[in-house]
GROMACS .gro file of C-alpha atoms in nm:
model
  425
    1MET     CA    1  -1.469   6.154  37.768
    2LYS     CA    2  -1.182   5.902  37.754
    3ASP     CA    3  -1.053   5.736  38.070
    4PHE     CA    4  -0.721   5.916  38.109
    5LEU     CA    5  -0.563   5.673  38.356
    6GLU     CA    6  -0.667   5.377  38.146
    7GLU     CA    7  -0.506   5.547  37.846
    8LEU     CA    8  -0.180   5.594  38.036
    9GLU     CA    9  -0.178   5.239  38.167
   10TRP     CA   10  -0.205   5.064  37.830
   11ARG     CA   11   0.058   5.297  37.689
   12GLY     CA   12   0.296   5.211  37.975
   13MET     CA   13   0.307   5.579  38.075
   14LEU     CA   14   0.185   5.552  38.437
   15HIS     CA   15   0.449   5.527  38.709
   16SER     CA   16   0.293   5.668  39.029
   17LYS     CA   17  -0.023   5.847  39.139
   18ILE     CA   18  -0.186   5.976  39.455
   19ASP     CA   19  -0.492   5.773  39.546
   20GLY     CA   20  -0.823   5.941  39.483
   21ILE     CA   21  -0.732   6.095  39.148
   22GLU     CA   22  -0.939   5.824  38.971
   23GLU     CA   23  -1.260   5.958  39.124
   24LYS     CA   24  -1.172   6.318  39.040
   25LEU     CA   25  -1.098   6.230  38.676
   26ASN     CA   26  -1.419   6.030  38.642
   27ALA     CA   27  -1.634   6.302  38.800
   28GLY     CA   28  -1.578   6.551  38.517
   29LYS     CA   29  -1.332   6.794  38.364
   30ILE     CA   30  -1.034   6.890  38.582
   31ALA     CA   31  -0.721   7.099  38.526
   32ALA     CA   32  -0.365   6.964  38.549
   33TYR     CA   33  -0.027   7.120  38.487
   34ILE     CA   34   0.330   7.033  38.399
   35GLY     CA   35   0.618   7.276  38.445
   36PHE     CA   36   0.890   7.342  38.188
   37ASP     CA   37   1.201   7.542  38.273
   38PRO     CA   38   1.334   7.736  37.968
   39THR     CA   39   1.697   7.644  38.024
   40ALA     CA   40   1.751   7.552  37.656
   41PRO     CA   41   1.676   7.750  37.338
   42SER     CA   42   1.427   7.485  37.221
   43LEU     CA   43   1.221   7.195  37.347
   44THR     CA   44   1.364   6.850  37.279
   45ILE     CA   45   1.199   6.516  37.213
   46GLY     CA   46   1.291   6.438  37.573
   47ASN     CA   47   1.041   6.712  37.669
   48TYR     CA   48   0.795   6.559  37.427
   49VAL     CA   49   0.714   6.275  37.671
   50GLN     CA   50   0.554   6.533  37.900
   51ILE     CA   51   0.397   6.720  37.612
   52MET     CA   52   0.229   6.393  37.509
   53LEU     CA   53   0.102   6.359  37.866
   54LEU     CA   54  -0.066   6.700  37.833
   55LYS     CA   55  -0.192   6.614  37.482
   56LEU     CA   56  -0.352   6.288  37.597
   57PHE     CA   57  -0.497   6.470  37.900
   58GLN     CA   58  -0.656   6.728  37.669
   59LEU     CA   59  -0.787   6.461  37.430
   60SER     CA   60  -0.946   6.294  37.733
   61GLY     CA   61  -1.159   6.606  37.782
   62HIS     CA   62  -0.957   6.773  38.057
   63GLN     CA   63  -0.778   7.110  38.068
   64PRO     CA   64  -0.397   7.116  38.043
   65ILE     CA   65  -0.188   7.399  38.186
   66VAL     CA   66   0.165   7.465  38.061
   67LEU     CA   67   0.362   7.635  38.336
   68MET     CA   68   0.667   7.807  38.192
   69GLY     CA   69   0.946   7.845  38.447
   70GLY     CA   70   1.031   8.209  38.407
   71ALA     CA   71   1.117   8.203  38.780
   72THR     CA   72   1.228   7.844  38.845
   73GLY     CA   73   1.449   7.852  38.536
   74ARG     CA   74   1.652   8.118  38.716
   75ILE     CA   75   1.717   7.879  39.005
   76GLY     CA   76   1.787   7.535  38.860
   77ASP     CA   77   1.618   7.206  38.947
   78PRO     CA   78   1.856   6.966  39.127
   79SER     CA   79   1.646   6.662  39.025
   80GLY     CA   80   1.856   6.418  38.825
   81LYS     CA   81   2.163   6.644  38.847
   82ASP     CA   82   2.488   6.532  39.012
   83LYS     CA   83   2.629   6.883  39.034
   84GLU     CA   84   2.521   7.244  39.050
   85ARG     CA   85   2.354   7.373  38.734
   86GLU     CA   86   2.522   7.661  38.552
   87LEU     CA   87   2.277   7.947  38.572
   88LYS     CA   88   2.158   8.118  38.253
   89THR     CA   89   2.141   8.495  38.214
   90THR     CA   90   1.805   8.668  38.235
   91ASP     CA   91   1.820   8.758  37.866
   92GLU     CA   92   1.894   8.396  37.769
   93LEU     CA   93   1.603   8.269  37.975
   94ASP     CA   94   1.365   8.529  37.834
   95ASP     CA   95   1.465   8.440  37.476
   96ASN     CA   96   1.431   8.067  37.548
   97LEU     CA   97   1.093   8.116  37.711
   98ALA     CA   98   0.957   8.313  37.415
   99HIS     CA   99   1.078   8.050  37.169
  100GLN     CA  100   0.947   7.755  37.369
  101THR     CA  101   0.612   7.930  37.420
  102ALA     CA  102   0.573   7.957  37.042
  103GLN     CA  103   0.656   7.586  37.010
  104PHE     CA  104   0.390   7.490  37.264
  105LYS     CA  105   0.132   7.691  37.070
  106ARG     CA  106   0.183   7.450  36.779
  107LEU     CA  107   0.180   7.132  36.988
  108LEU     CA  108  -0.130   7.182  37.205
  109ASP     CA  109  -0.471   7.331  37.132
  110PHE     CA  110  -0.497   7.670  37.305
  111GLU     CA  111  -0.821   7.775  37.136
  112GLY     CA  112  -1.055   7.486  37.059
  113GLY     CA  113  -1.352   7.344  37.248
  114ASP     CA  114  -1.434   7.388  37.614
  115ASN     CA  115  -1.094   7.269  37.739
  116PRO     CA  116  -0.832   7.488  37.569
  117ALA     CA  117  -0.478   7.465  37.703
  118ILE     CA  118  -0.362   7.750  37.929
  119MET     CA  119  -0.016   7.905  37.931
  120VAL     CA  120   0.117   8.051  38.258
  121ASN     CA  121   0.457   8.199  38.349
  122ASN     CA  122   0.549   8.134  38.712
  123LEU     CA  123   0.755   8.453  38.721
  124ASP     CA  124   0.416   8.625  38.765
  125PHE     CA  125   0.384   8.456  39.107
  126TYR     CA  126   0.708   8.607  39.236
  127ARG     CA  127   0.754   8.929  39.041
  128ASN     CA  128   0.620   9.150  39.322
  129MET     CA  129   0.728   8.931  39.616
  130ASN     CA  130   1.023   9.044  39.827
  131VAL     CA  131   1.252   8.808  40.015
  132LEU     CA  132   1.076   8.860  40.350
  133ASP     CA  133   0.737   8.778  40.197
  134PHE     CA  134   0.888   8.467  40.042
  135LEU     CA  135   1.037   8.349  40.370
  136ARG     CA  136   0.714   8.412  40.563
  137ASP     CA  137   0.459   8.288  40.309
  138VAL     CA  138   0.656   8.018  40.126
  139GLY     CA  139   0.958   7.920  40.334
  140LYS     CA  140   0.750   7.868  40.650
  141THR     CA  141   0.541   7.594  40.487
  142LEU     CA  142   0.790   7.306  40.482
  143THR     CA  143   1.040   7.198  40.747
  144VAL     CA  144   1.404   7.144  40.657
  145ASN     CA  145   1.364   6.784  40.776
  146TYR     CA  146   1.086   6.730  40.519
  147MET     CA  147   1.290   6.889  40.241
  148LEU     CA  148   1.601   6.685  40.323
  149GLN     CA  149   1.410   6.360  40.272
  150LYS     CA  150   1.356   6.425  39.901
  151ASP     CA  151   1.568   6.211  39.670
  152SER     CA  152   1.671   6.514  39.464
  153VAL     CA  153   1.834   6.656  39.778
  154GLN     CA  154   1.962   6.329  39.927
  155ASN     CA  155   2.147   6.246  39.605
  156ARG     CA  156   2.333   6.577  39.622
  157LEU     CA  157   2.425   6.600  39.991
  158GLU     CA  158   2.766   6.438  39.954
  159ALA     CA  159   2.865   6.639  39.646
  160GLY     CA  160   2.707   6.953  39.786
  161ILE     CA  161   2.393   7.152  39.707
  162SER     CA  162   2.354   7.529  39.727
  163PHE     CA  163   2.070   7.694  39.916
  164THR     CA  164   1.954   7.817  39.575
  165GLU     CA  165   1.890   7.469  39.438
  166PHE     CA  166   1.779   7.341  39.779
  167SER     CA  167   1.498   7.599  39.768
  168TYR     CA  168   1.375   7.481  39.425
  169GLN     CA  169   1.111   7.253  39.577
  170LEU     CA  170   0.970   7.551  39.770
  171LEU     CA  171   0.914   7.736  39.442
  172GLN     CA  172   0.760   7.434  39.269
  173GLY     CA  173   0.539   7.370  39.571
  174TYR     CA  174   0.421   7.731  39.579
  175ASP     CA  175   0.360   7.719  39.203
  176PHE     CA  176   0.111   7.436  39.257
  177GLN     CA  177  -0.060   7.634  39.534
  178CYS     CA  178  -0.094   7.941  39.308
  179LEU     CA  179  -0.238   7.735  39.021
  180TYR     CA  180  -0.479   7.564  39.260
  181LYS     CA  181  -0.608   7.903  39.379
  182GLN     CA  182  -0.617   8.077  39.040
  183TYR     CA  183  -0.732   7.797  38.808
  184GLY     CA  184  -0.870   7.527  39.037
  185CYS     CA  185  -0.580   7.306  38.925
  186ILE     CA  186  -0.583   6.994  39.146
  187LEU     CA  187  -0.329   6.778  38.960
  188GLN     CA  188   0.040   6.813  38.879
  189MET     CA  189   0.207   6.570  38.640
  190GLY     CA  190   0.566   6.503  38.539
  191GLY     CA  191   0.843   6.246  38.512
  192SER     CA  192   0.907   6.009  38.799
  193ASP     CA  193   1.216   6.212  38.896
  194GLN     CA  194   0.977   6.498  38.980
  195TRP     CA  195   0.780   6.305  39.244
  196GLY     CA  196   0.953   6.480  39.534
  197ASN     CA  197   0.892   6.829  39.394
  198ILE     CA  198   0.532   6.746  39.301
  199THR     CA  199   0.443   6.607  39.643
  200ALA     CA  200   0.599   6.917  39.800
  201GLY     CA  201   0.323   7.101  39.612
  202THR     CA  202   0.047   6.872  39.742
  203GLU     CA  203   0.187   6.937  40.090
  204PHE     CA  204   0.168   7.316  40.031
  205ILE     CA  205  -0.198   7.286  39.938
  206ARG     CA  206  -0.275   7.061  40.235
  207ARG     CA  207  -0.102   7.284  40.490
  208ASN     CA  208  -0.185   7.630  40.357
  209LEU     CA  209  -0.526   7.578  40.196
  210SER     CA  210  -0.650   7.272  40.388
  211GLU     CA  211  -0.733   7.111  40.053
  212LYS     CA  212  -0.625   6.794  39.874
  213ALA     CA  213  -0.425   6.790  39.551
  214TYR     CA  214  -0.294   6.503  39.341
  215ALA     CA  215   0.006   6.380  39.144
  216ILE     CA  216   0.067   6.156  38.844
  217THR     CA  217   0.411   6.067  38.710
  218THR     CA  218   0.540   5.882  38.405
  219PRO     CA  219   0.835   5.640  38.402
  220LEU     CA  220   1.162   5.787  38.285
  221LEU     CA  221   1.192   5.679  37.922
  222THR     CA  222   1.511   5.493  37.839
  223LYS     CA  223   1.626   5.321  37.522
  224ALA     CA  224   1.690   4.948  37.484
  225ASP     CA  225   2.061   5.001  37.547
  226GLY     CA  226   1.985   5.170  37.879
  227THR     CA  227   2.076   5.523  37.768
  228LYS     CA  228   1.855   5.824  37.822
  229PHE     CA  229   1.589   5.886  37.560
  230GLY     CA  230   1.602   6.208  37.359
  231LYS     CA  231   1.960   6.207  37.236
  232SER     CA  232   2.145   6.068  36.936
  233THR     CA  233   2.516   6.010  36.899
  234ALA     CA  234   2.534   6.370  36.777
  235GLY     CA  235   2.352   6.509  37.084
  236ASN     CA  236   2.003   6.634  37.163
  237ILE     CA  237   1.720   6.593  36.915
  238TRP     CA  238   1.560   6.938  36.914
  239ILE     CA  239   1.209   7.028  36.804
  240ASP     CA  240   1.341   7.346  36.639
  241PRO     CA  241   1.410   7.262  36.271
  242LYS     CA  242   1.708   7.498  36.269
  243MET     CA  243   1.873   7.302  36.550
  244THR     CA  244   1.777   6.953  36.432
  245SER     CA  245   1.669   6.939  36.069
  246PRO     CA  246   1.342   6.758  35.990
  247TYR     CA  247   1.554   6.505  35.801
  248LYS     CA  248   1.771   6.427  36.106
  249PHE     CA  249   1.455   6.420  36.322
  250TYR     CA  250   1.300   6.166  36.084
  251GLN     CA  251   1.618   5.960  36.073
  252PHE     CA  252   1.631   5.941  36.455
  253TRP     CA  253   1.314   5.731  36.450
  254ILE     CA  254   1.418   5.532  36.142
  255ASN     CA  255   1.748   5.442  36.308
  256ALA     CA  256   1.595   5.350  36.645
  257ASP     CA  257   1.660   5.004  36.787
  258ASP     CA  258   1.386   4.760  36.680
  259ALA     CA  259   1.335   4.674  37.048
  260ASP     CA  260   1.242   5.037  37.127
  261ILE     CA  261   0.966   5.074  36.870
  262PRO     CA  262   0.675   4.921  37.069
  263LYS     CA  263   0.754   5.155  37.360
  264PHE     CA  264   0.812   5.461  37.140
  265THR     CA  265   0.490   5.394  36.950
  266ARG     CA  266   0.285   5.380  37.269
  267TYR     CA  267   0.445   5.696  37.409
  268PHE     CA  268   0.425   5.911  37.098
  269THR     CA  269   0.154   5.801  36.857
  270LEU     CA  270  -0.201   5.934  36.879
  271HIS     CA  271  -0.345   5.612  36.738
  272SER     CA  272  -0.569   5.393  36.952
  273LYS     CA  273  -0.469   5.072  37.128
  274GLU     CA  274  -0.655   4.868  36.867
  275GLU     CA  275  -0.489   5.049  36.577
  276ILE     CA  276  -0.140   5.009  36.722
  277GLU     CA  277  -0.183   4.640  36.801
  278SER     CA  278  -0.329   4.574  36.457
  279ARG     CA  279  -0.036   4.752  36.293
  280GLU     CA  280   0.214   4.555  36.499
  281ARG     CA  281   0.054   4.227  36.395
  282GLU     CA  282   0.053   4.331  36.031
  283PHE     CA  283   0.421   4.429  36.029
  284ALA     CA  284   0.553   4.182  36.286
  285ALA     CA  285   0.813   4.061  36.037
  286ASP     CA  286   0.906   4.411  35.918
  287PRO     CA  287   0.999   4.647  36.205
  288ARG     CA  288   1.136   4.892  35.943
  289GLU     CA  289   0.779   4.969  35.836
  290LEU     CA  290   0.674   5.029  36.198
  291LYS     CA  291   0.962   5.273  36.234
  292ARG     CA  292   0.873   5.444  35.907
  293LEU     CA  293   0.511   5.490  36.014
  294LEU     CA  294   0.614   5.636  36.350
  295ALA     CA  295   0.873   5.864  36.185
  296GLU     CA  296   0.612   5.985  35.936
  297GLU     CA  297   0.352   6.059  36.204
  298LEU     CA  298   0.591   6.249  36.429
  299THR     CA  299   0.765   6.442  36.152
  300LYS     CA  300   0.428   6.561  36.020
  301ARG     CA  301   0.303   6.651  36.369
  302ILE     CA  302   0.616   6.837  36.477
  303HIS     CA  303   0.734   6.988  36.147
  304GLY     CA  304   0.431   6.975  35.913
  305GLU     CA  305   0.342   6.808  35.584
  306GLU     CA  306   0.569   7.027  35.371
  307ALA     CA  307   0.875   6.941  35.582
  308TYR     CA  308   0.785   6.573  35.566
  309GLN     CA  309   0.769   6.582  35.186
  310SER     CA  310   1.108   6.754  35.187
  311VAL     CA  311   1.246   6.473  35.404
  312LEU     CA  312   1.122   6.217  35.151
  313LYS     CA  313   1.295   6.403  34.867
  314VAL     CA  314   1.626   6.416  35.052
  315SER     CA  315   1.594   6.049  35.147
  316GLU     CA  316   1.522   5.954  34.786
  317LEU     CA  317   1.828   6.144  34.662
  318LEU     CA  318   2.053   5.981  34.922
  319PHE     CA  319   1.919   5.628  34.917
  320GLY     CA  320   1.679   5.586  34.625
  321ARG     CA  321   1.786   5.387  34.322
  322ASN     CA  322   1.579   5.592  34.081
  323ALA     CA  323   1.687   5.945  34.180
  324ASP     CA  324   1.754   6.131  33.854
  325ARG     CA  325   1.858   6.478  33.741
  326ASP     CA  326   1.502   6.615  33.750
  327MET     CA  327   1.467   6.497  34.108
  328LEU     CA  328   1.799   6.661  34.205
  329LEU     CA  329   1.701   6.988  34.035
  330SER     CA  330   1.373   6.993  34.226
  331LEU     CA  331   1.553   7.025  34.562
  332SER     CA  332   1.552   7.362  34.736
  333ALA     CA  333   1.866   7.528  34.870
  334GLU     CA  334   1.760   7.426  35.222
  335GLU     CA  335   1.721   7.065  35.113
  336LEU     CA  336   2.061   7.065  34.948
  337GLU     CA  337   2.210   7.211  35.266
  338THR     CA  338   2.062   6.912  35.451
  339VAL     CA  339   2.215   6.678  35.192
  340SER     CA  340   2.555   6.845  35.243
  341SER     CA  341   2.543   6.758  35.613
  342GLU     CA  342   2.462   6.392  35.544
  343ILE     CA  343   2.728   6.299  35.288
  344PRO     CA  344   3.094   6.403  35.246
  345SER     CA  345   3.114   6.766  35.142
  346PHE     CA  346   3.390   7.001  35.032
  347GLN     CA  347   3.415   7.379  35.050
  348VAL     CA  348   3.547   7.544  34.731
  349THR     CA  349   3.561   7.905  34.618
  350LYS     CA  350   3.321   8.040  34.358
  351ALA     CA  351   3.610   8.214  34.177
  352LEU     CA  352   3.726   7.869  34.071
  353PHE     CA  353   3.420   7.841  33.845
  354ALA     CA  354   3.446   8.188  33.687
  355THR     CA  355   3.569   8.053  33.350
  356GLY     CA  356   3.484   7.690  33.414
  357VAL     CA  357   3.693   7.443  33.614
  358ASN     CA  358   3.850   7.128  33.471
  359ILE     CA  359   3.691   6.813  33.616
  360SER     CA  360   4.030   6.653  33.691
  361ASP     CA  361   4.150   6.965  33.874
  362LEU     CA  362   3.824   6.983  34.066
  363LEU     CA  363   3.821   6.623  34.187
  364ALA     CA  364   4.194   6.574  34.252
  365ASP     CA  365   4.335   6.917  34.340
  366HIS     CA  366   4.054   7.129  34.483
  367THR     CA  367   3.879   6.843  34.667
  368GLN     CA  368   3.990   6.503  34.786
  369ILE     CA  369   3.720   6.309  34.602
  370LEU     CA  370   3.995   6.123  34.414
  371ALA     CA  371   4.363   6.100  34.501
  372SER     CA  372   4.510   6.188  34.162
  373LYS     CA  373   4.428   6.300  33.812
  374GLY     CA  374   4.516   5.950  33.695
  375GLU     CA  375   4.243   5.812  33.918
  376VAL     CA  376   4.001   6.071  33.779
  377ARG     CA  377   4.085   5.966  33.424
  378ARG     CA  378   4.035   5.596  33.501
  379ALA     CA  379   3.705   5.664  33.678
  380ILE     CA  380   3.577   5.865  33.382
  381GLN     CA  381   3.686   5.594  33.141
  382GLY     CA  382   3.488   5.348  33.356
  383ASN     CA  383   3.179   5.570  33.322
  384ALA     CA  384   3.176   5.623  33.699
  385ILE     CA  385   3.181   6.003  33.736
  386SER     CA  386   2.872   6.221  33.716
  387VAL     CA  387   2.809   6.583  33.804
  388ASN     CA  388   2.453   6.680  33.894
  389LYS     CA  389   2.341   6.338  33.762
  390ASP     CA  390   2.504   6.399  33.420
  391LYS     CA  391   2.779   6.154  33.317
  392ILE     CA  392   3.121   6.303  33.251
  393ASN     CA  393   3.277   6.155  32.936
  394SER     CA  394   3.613   6.336  32.919
  395HIS     CA  395   3.885   6.420  33.168
  396GLU     CA  396   3.913   6.755  32.990
  397ALA     CA  397   3.549   6.849  33.060
  398LEU     CA  398   3.491   7.196  33.208
  399ILE     CA  399   3.229   7.251  33.480
  400PRO     CA  400   3.079   7.601  33.428
  401ILE     CA  401   2.948   7.828  33.698
  402GLU     CA  402   2.597   7.775  33.557
  403SER     CA  403   2.615   7.417  33.687
  404LEU     CA  404   2.592   7.536  34.047
  405LEU     CA  405   2.253   7.453  34.195
  406HIS     CA  406   2.103   7.761  34.358
  407GLY     CA  407   2.436   7.926  34.279
  408LYS     CA  408   2.604   7.726  34.556
  409TYR     CA  409   2.588   7.347  34.532
  410LEU     CA  410   2.731   7.081  34.302
  411MET     CA  411   2.669   6.710  34.339
  412VAL     CA  412   2.943   6.469  34.233
  413GLU     CA  413   2.909   6.090  34.220
  414ASN     CA  414   3.180   5.828  34.178
  415GLY     CA  415   2.993   5.509  34.103
  416LYS     CA  416   2.657   5.424  34.258
  417LYS     CA  417   2.753   5.450  34.624
  418ASN     CA  418   2.999   5.739  34.654
  419LYS     CA  419   2.815   6.072  34.667
  420TYR     CA  420   2.964   6.413  34.744
  421ILE     CA  421   2.837   6.768  34.768
  422LEU     CA  422   3.054   7.069  34.684
  423VAL     CA  423   2.952   7.383  34.870
  424VAL     CA  424   3.070   7.681  34.664
  425GLU     CA  425   3.108   8.019  34.833
   0.00000   0.00000   0.00000
């Protein structure tokens, strides 16, 4: 059994803990949980910090519990928020929860060994509880004075906080108590911004069960420029391939700041300390290779080998010097759709190709690839224009409908650097 705390410390993933957890971890297998509110249609790589915490916990021989917030997601956690959260509909939350549950099933081991992960929905704790039961059994546990001291509440007092969000820590505290009773779960983990909610749970267990429970938190992960981890200039990086393509996911890591790679590698790789340090020494002068290795590992783990190979094909077409017609023709419709989102693209109608479209008309009139037919003619004379990797030798050339890849796509190049995709519908 690996030393879990030692693992977190060398990775830089340990922020705070309640004393005594060391002895519990060293004494044998224990259960720990992290809660996830299904307020988005997919998990993000921001969530993946906590998923890695559960993964490392499981690899250390302990039992992870994923607590899905079927109930707390209906309330809204004020932690880290400067204003009231917009509540989702019940149908939205149910759909999100089902989708995220399926994602977790791929990211943690729910079947293997003697410490399979457990999935719990906290709506089960409250489904048959009426408001009077809640006020007597849950609301009586903590004083308002205690609740007001939490940073998540203090930071909102001036702007205002509803009773709904104020009560969130009661729900999270009671969640911990329920998991303690049902699964013997003595540890809750999360980001450092969750410390107040987590310790509310240890207080529930102390007051109501006369037992001791524990907490471990990770530092909030930020990028070298000080911005929050998990977003790109285009927005969230989702784990769902339909929301963030595997190619964009891969490129997020490739385009990361060199200064972030040591931290990202320690947070997200499953390699050992010795392997990581050896790799960093080997590629000290080439941070691009460190980024490539991390991007490869995470793309394969999140999206699978087939998606990773697809990423390589798209990357080769966009950036490789040796991409040829055979390589282009090997791309699937999905891969060409990814290409169309990465380079300039133009929408044209399929009727245009019914009897073949003149190359000059196509590039100057129906798209803005070139400004005029004169420019098209000069580019062709300079041997610069190719369609689907075939050189165009005449400004009178016709492009037939049979040229459309998967009946929809056409790739046009003007010289070595200017690539375009025509999406034909």
